[in-house]
């Protein structure tokens, strides 16, 4: 994909639907009683992997446009899959399914693509074993993972990492346990699972950093509309900020507070960003107006990290165009995403002329130097590919993004949307 320096980005867009919420809508719908209608579902490859896994467990799921209809068979209604459950590139599908499958009354096997096979699964396997699960991976905790469903017990578990996937796996397992499960988080991570389970009639309560899961007899279907993904909107926010003569209105973006760290950081960097909330819904949403701005460097760390973990690659691009130094710290989790995002971003930014130093838990970016186009690798990582596409819009000359098809994971239509705002 070739991208040239842009003269300005203008107009209105609606970003791809939220990936995290789309995954969870199918999972909850499948274990609830009744039909769940999900509007504005993300038809990205990751969420289609989730649909595929549940179809293999006997859940009837139909797709019409961007609407998904899930016919749930109740908490104990999943059936033993006749084949391996293939989770593709999706960490969310893989980890949440570990938690959901551990208490079922059947055996199952999970596996994914080459990237999934490198991602640590011990973080879910170990606490699930503490709950009584019969679950094992290979080579010390990688897929393929074999699960022999069994009765689980509630536990008290302090999460060693702030991970919503890990937390959600334990919450799902806790729904089936014979006692309460108490999870403590080191820092708050996205809470879509908690909100959705309560919407489906379950009982998950949160007090500060403690999440209490009560076992449930049944969940009940609940229609929902998925808001836009702030992680996808992020590419257009940064693009509008760094390309001169730009003004983009991004409509219907999910604004759950556990996800809005990017707004705090870009505003702290001097970005002109106005947010209009739509009103009080379970998953808040609103519009974001972004205008070209002179940015300055900042420090990103601590409890901000889980609130913007997926936006760090594109924030690194914003930092490259900001005056002064930006330091990203406490973000070692970036090493175990779809790619090692610290190494990947440092290598690609360096190709464009940016001065970057990697650290154990992040990177230091010295911004404000001339940035030029180049041939960029995607590392088969959707967020690296889109981040470098954004950089290319504001770099001198033209660039090429290699293997851009991985963008289908979370943002089918990314390039079409980009084209629609090009002036
Ligand atoms: C997600 C949680 C995050 C995030 C991922 C989606 C989720 O992962 O990076 O893209 O839907 O729960 P971790 O739980 O590994 O932090």
mmCIF file of N, CA and C in Angstrom, residues 263-326:
data_model
loop_
_atom_site.group_PDB
_atom_site.id
_atom_site.type_symbol
_atom_site.label_atom_id
_atom_site.label_comp_id
_atom_site.label_asym_id
_atom_site.label_seq_id
_atom_site.Cartn_x
_atom_site.Cartn_y
_atom_site.Cartn_z
ATOM 1 N N UNK A 263 -7.113 10.235 25.037
ATOM 2 C CA UNK A 263 -7.615 11.619 25.004
ATOM 3 C C UNK A 263 -6.836 12.464 26.000
ATOM 4 N N UNK A 264 -6.618 11.903 27.199
ATOM 5 C CA UNK A 264 -5.869 12.637 28.227
ATOM 6 C C UNK A 264 -4.461 12.967 27.730
ATOM 7 N N UNK A 265 -3.818 11.980 27.099
ATOM 8 C CA UNK A 265 -2.427 12.192 26.682
ATOM 9 C C UNK A 265 -2.343 13.177 25.522
ATOM 10 N N UNK A 266 -3.198 12.994 24.507
ATOM 11 C CA UNK A 266 -3.106 13.900 23.350
ATOM 12 C C UNK A 266 -3.441 15.330 23.753
ATOM 13 N N UNK A 267 -4.392 15.489 24.682
ATOM 14 C CA UNK A 267 -4.697 16.853 25.143
ATOM 15 C C UNK A 267 -3.511 17.418 25.926
ATOM 16 N N UNK A 268 -2.877 16.576 26.755
ATOM 17 C CA UNK A 268 -1.704 17.041 27.511
ATOM 18 C C UNK A 268 -0.555 17.406 26.568
ATOM 19 N N UNK A 269 -0.527 16.807 25.383
ATOM 20 C CA UNK A 269 0.532 17.120 24.402
ATOM 21 C C UNK A 269 0.210 18.383 23.601
ATOM 22 N N UNK A 270 -0.944 18.971 23.884
ATOM 23 C CA UNK A 270 -1.316 20.207 23.187
ATOM 24 C C UNK A 270 -2.298 20.000 22.051
ATOM 25 N N UNK A 271 -2.849 18.808 21.938
ATOM 26 C CA UNK A 271 -3.786 18.518 20.851
ATOM 27 C C UNK A 271 -5.115 19.225 21.035
ATOM 28 N N UNK A 272 -5.629 19.800 19.939
ATOM 29 C CA UNK A 272 -6.961 20.433 19.996
ATOM 30 C C UNK A 272 -7.993 19.346 19.759
ATOM 31 N N UNK A 273 -8.634 18.942 20.856
ATOM 32 C CA UNK A 273 -9.591 17.834 20.796
ATOM 33 C C UNK A 273 -10.823 18.225 21.598
ATOM 34 N N UNK A 274 -11.979 18.148 20.969
ATOM 35 C CA UNK A 274 -13.223 18.432 21.706
ATOM 36 C C UNK A 274 -14.089 17.183 21.711
ATOM 37 N N UNK A 275 -14.588 16.855 22.909
ATOM 38 C CA UNK A 275 -15.391 15.641 23.045
ATOM 39 C C UNK A 275 -16.828 16.026 23.391
ATOM 40 N N UNK A 276 -17.787 15.459 22.677
ATOM 41 C CA UNK A 276 -19.204 15.661 23.014
ATOM 42 C C UNK A 276 -19.799 14.303 23.351
ATOM 43 N N UNK A 277 -20.194 14.138 24.610
ATOM 44 C CA UNK A 277 -20.753 12.849 25.044
ATOM 45 C C UNK A 277 -22.226 12.771 24.624
ATOM 46 N N UNK A 278 -22.700 11.567 24.348
ATOM 47 C CA UNK A 278 -24.098 11.393 23.944
ATOM 48 C C UNK A 278 -25.089 11.285 25.102
ATOM 49 N N UNK A 279 -24.622 11.122 26.323
ATOM 50 C CA UNK A 279 -25.589 10.903 27.416
ATOM 51 C C UNK A 279 -25.220 9.615 28.112
ATOM 52 N N UNK A 280 -25.962 9.297 29.125
ATOM 53 C CA UNK A 280 -25.518 8.213 29.986
ATOM 54 C C UNK A 280 -26.003 6.837 29.542
ATOM 55 N N UNK A 281 -25.146 6.085 28.936
ATOM 56 C CA UNK A 281 -25.477 4.701 28.573
ATOM 57 C C UNK A 281 -24.465 3.801 29.280
ATOM 58 N N UNK A 282 -24.744 2.494 29.298
ATOM 59 C CA UNK A 282 -23.841 1.576 30.009
ATOM 60 C C UNK A 282 -22.434 1.702 29.456
ATOM 61 N N UNK A 283 -22.322 1.698 28.133
ATOM 62 C CA UNK A 283 -21.029 1.945 27.490
ATOM 63 C C UNK A 283 -21.123 3.336 26.879
ATOM 64 N N UNK A 284 -20.573 4.361 27.564
ATOM 65 C CA UNK A 284 -20.726 5.727 27.059
ATOM 66 C C UNK A 284 -20.079 5.905 25.682
ATOM 67 N N UNK A 285 -20.657 6.816 24.891
ATOM 68 C CA UNK A 285 -20.113 7.099 23.566
ATOM 69 C C UNK A 285 -20.269 8.578 23.276
ATOM 70 N N UNK A 286 -19.616 9.048 22.232
ATOM 71 C CA UNK A 286 -19.721 10.448 21.867
ATOM 72 C C UNK A 286 -18.939 10.743 20.605
ATOM 73 N N UNK A 287 -18.869 12.039 20.270
ATOM 74 C CA UNK A 287 -18.139 12.482 19.069
ATOM 75 C C UNK A 287 -16.842 13.160 19.496
ATOM 76 N N UNK A 288 -15.850 13.057 18.649
ATOM 77 C CA UNK A 288 -14.552 13.669 18.938
ATOM 78 C C UNK A 288 -14.141 14.525 17.739
ATOM 79 N N UNK A 289 -13.937 15.812 18.006
ATOM 80 C CA UNK A 289 -13.493 16.721 16.941
ATOM 81 C C UNK A 289 -12.001 16.977 17.146
ATOM 82 N N UNK A 290 -11.222 16.752 16.099
ATOM 83 C CA UNK A 290 -9.761 16.889 16.220
ATOM 84 C C UNK A 290 -9.252 17.823 15.129
ATOM 85 N N UNK A 291 -8.392 18.780 15.528
ATOM 86 C CA UNK A 291 -7.822 19.722 14.554
ATOM 87 C C UNK A 291 -6.305 19.654 14.589
ATOM 88 N N UNK A 292 -5.646 19.965 13.482
ATOM 89 C CA UNK A 292 -4.177 19.996 13.426
ATOM 90 C C UNK A 292 -3.656 20.821 14.588
ATOM 91 N N UNK A 293 -2.593 20.368 15.212
ATOM 92 C CA UNK A 293 -2.080 21.049 16.405
ATOM 93 C C UNK A 293 -0.561 20.942 16.464
ATOM 94 N N UNK A 294 0.069 21.909 17.161
ATOM 95 C CA UNK A 294 1.509 21.746 17.450
ATOM 96 C C UNK A 294 1.593 20.967 18.743
ATOM 97 N N UNK A 295 2.206 19.821 18.675
ATOM 98 C CA UNK A 295 2.273 18.944 19.857
ATOM 99 C C UNK A 295 3.611 19.110 20.549
ATOM 100 N N UNK A 296 3.614 18.818 21.850
ATOM 101 C CA UNK A 296 4.891 18.748 22.571
ATOM 102 C C UNK A 296 4.979 17.424 23.317
ATOM 103 N N UNK A 297 6.206 17.043 23.645
ATOM 104 C CA UNK A 297 6.460 15.739 24.270
ATOM 105 C C UNK A 297 5.817 15.623 25.649
ATOM 106 N N UNK A 298 5.713 14.385 26.128
ATOM 107 C CA UNK A 298 5.095 14.145 27.428
ATOM 108 C C UNK A 298 5.634 12.842 28.013
ATOM 109 N N UNK A 299 5.144 12.511 29.219
ATOM 110 C CA UNK A 299 5.515 11.233 29.817
ATOM 111 C C UNK A 299 4.250 10.381 29.932
ATOM 112 N N UNK A 300 4.334 9.130 29.521
ATOM 113 C CA UNK A 300 3.166 8.235 29.558
ATOM 114 C C UNK A 300 3.547 7.006 30.374
ATOM 115 N N UNK A 301 2.897 6.825 31.523
ATOM 116 C CA UNK A 301 3.236 5.665 32.363
ATOM 117 C C UNK A 301 2.173 5.455 33.430
ATOM 118 N N UNK A 302 2.475 4.563 34.376
ATOM 119 C CA UNK A 302 1.599 4.321 35.524
ATOM 120 C C UNK A 302 0.231 3.820 35.110
ATOM 121 N N UNK A 303 -0.804 4.324 35.813
ATOM 122 C CA UNK A 303 -2.141 3.772 35.567
ATOM 123 C C UNK A 303 -2.755 4.248 34.250
ATOM 124 N N UNK A 304 -2.062 5.147 33.542
ATOM 125 C CA UNK A 304 -2.525 5.505 32.199
ATOM 126 C C UNK A 304 -2.361 4.325 31.236
ATOM 127 N N UNK A 305 -1.334 3.514 31.480
ATOM 128 C CA UNK A 305 -0.959 2.486 30.487
ATOM 129 C C UNK A 305 -2.109 1.546 30.112
ATOM 130 N N UNK A 306 -2.782 0.893 31.092
ATOM 131 C CA UNK A 306 -3.872 0.016 30.650
ATOM 132 C C UNK A 306 -5.017 0.787 29.983
ATOM 133 N N UNK A 307 -5.123 2.078 30.238
ATOM 134 C CA UNK A 307 -6.207 2.870 29.634
ATOM 135 C C UNK A 307 -5.910 3.274 28.184
ATOM 136 N N UNK A 308 -4.691 2.955 27.715
ATOM 137 C CA UNK A 308 -4.359 3.292 26.326
ATOM 138 C C UNK A 308 -3.397 2.284 25.708
ATOM 139 N N UNK A 309 -3.389 1.065 26.260
ATOM 140 C CA UNK A 309 -2.355 0.098 25.861
ATOM 141 C C UNK A 309 -2.290 -0.113 24.354
ATOM 142 N N UNK A 310 -3.447 -0.218 23.691
ATOM 143 C CA UNK A 310 -3.436 -0.497 22.251
ATOM 144 C C UNK A 310 -3.126 0.740 21.416
ATOM 145 N N UNK A 311 -3.155 1.914 22.059
ATOM 146 C CA UNK A 311 -2.915 3.156 21.320
ATOM 147 C C UNK A 311 -1.447 3.571 21.377
ATOM 148 N N UNK A 312 -0.616 2.829 22.108
ATOM 149 C CA UNK A 312 0.781 3.262 22.255
ATOM 150 C C UNK A 312 1.542 3.311 20.920
ATOM 151 N N UNK A 313 1.306 2.368 19.983
ATOM 152 C CA UNK A 313 2.027 2.513 18.709
ATOM 153 C C UNK A 313 1.701 3.840 18.010
ATOM 154 N N UNK A 314 0.439 4.222 17.963
ATOM 155 C CA UNK A 314 0.108 5.464 17.254
ATOM 156 C C UNK A 314 0.469 6.686 18.112
ATOM 157 N N UNK A 315 0.493 6.518 19.429
ATOM 158 C CA UNK A 315 0.986 7.623 20.274
ATOM 159 C C UNK A 315 2.478 7.846 20.040
ATOM 160 N N UNK A 316 3.193 6.767 19.743
ATOM 161 C CA UNK A 316 4.622 6.916 19.430
ATOM 162 C C UNK A 316 4.786 7.746 18.160
ATOM 163 N N UNK A 317 3.845 7.588 17.217
ATOM 164 C CA UNK A 317 3.880 8.399 15.994
ATOM 165 C C UNK A 317 3.608 9.870 16.345
ATOM 166 N N UNK A 318 2.607 10.105 17.193
ATOM 167 C CA UNK A 318 2.323 11.487 17.622
ATOM 168 C C UNK A 318 3.571 12.084 18.273
ATOM 169 N N UNK A 319 4.258 11.290 19.084
ATOM 170 C CA UNK A 319 5.456 11.761 19.786
ATOM 171 C C UNK A 319 6.556 12.133 18.800
ATOM 172 N N UNK A 320 6.632 11.392 17.676
ATOM 173 C CA UNK A 320 7.666 11.674 16.675
ATOM 174 C C UNK A 320 7.458 13.059 16.068
ATOM 175 N N UNK A 321 6.206 13.504 15.985
ATOM 176 C CA UNK A 321 5.908 14.813 15.398
ATOM 177 C C UNK A 321 5.795 15.911 16.455
ATOM 178 N N UNK A 322 6.011 15.552 17.725
ATOM 179 C CA UNK A 322 5.907 16.548 18.806
ATOM 180 C C UNK A 322 7.282 17.148 19.079
ATOM 181 N N UNK A 323 7.298 18.390 19.515
ATOM 182 C CA UNK A 323 8.562 19.019 19.922
ATOM 183 C C UNK A 323 8.996 18.416 21.239
ATOM 184 N N UNK A 324 10.273 18.069 21.349
ATOM 185 C CA UNK A 324 10.776 17.585 22.641
ATOM 186 C C UNK A 324 10.652 16.080 22.778
ATOM 187 N N UNK A 325 10.890 15.642 24.009
ATOM 188 C CA UNK A 325 11.022 14.201 24.261
ATOM 189 C C UNK A 325 9.741 13.622 24.850
ATOM 190 N N UNK A 326 9.388 12.420 24.392
ATOM 191 C CA UNK A 326 8.283 11.681 25.001
ATOM 192 C C UNK A 326 8.843 10.396 25.581
#
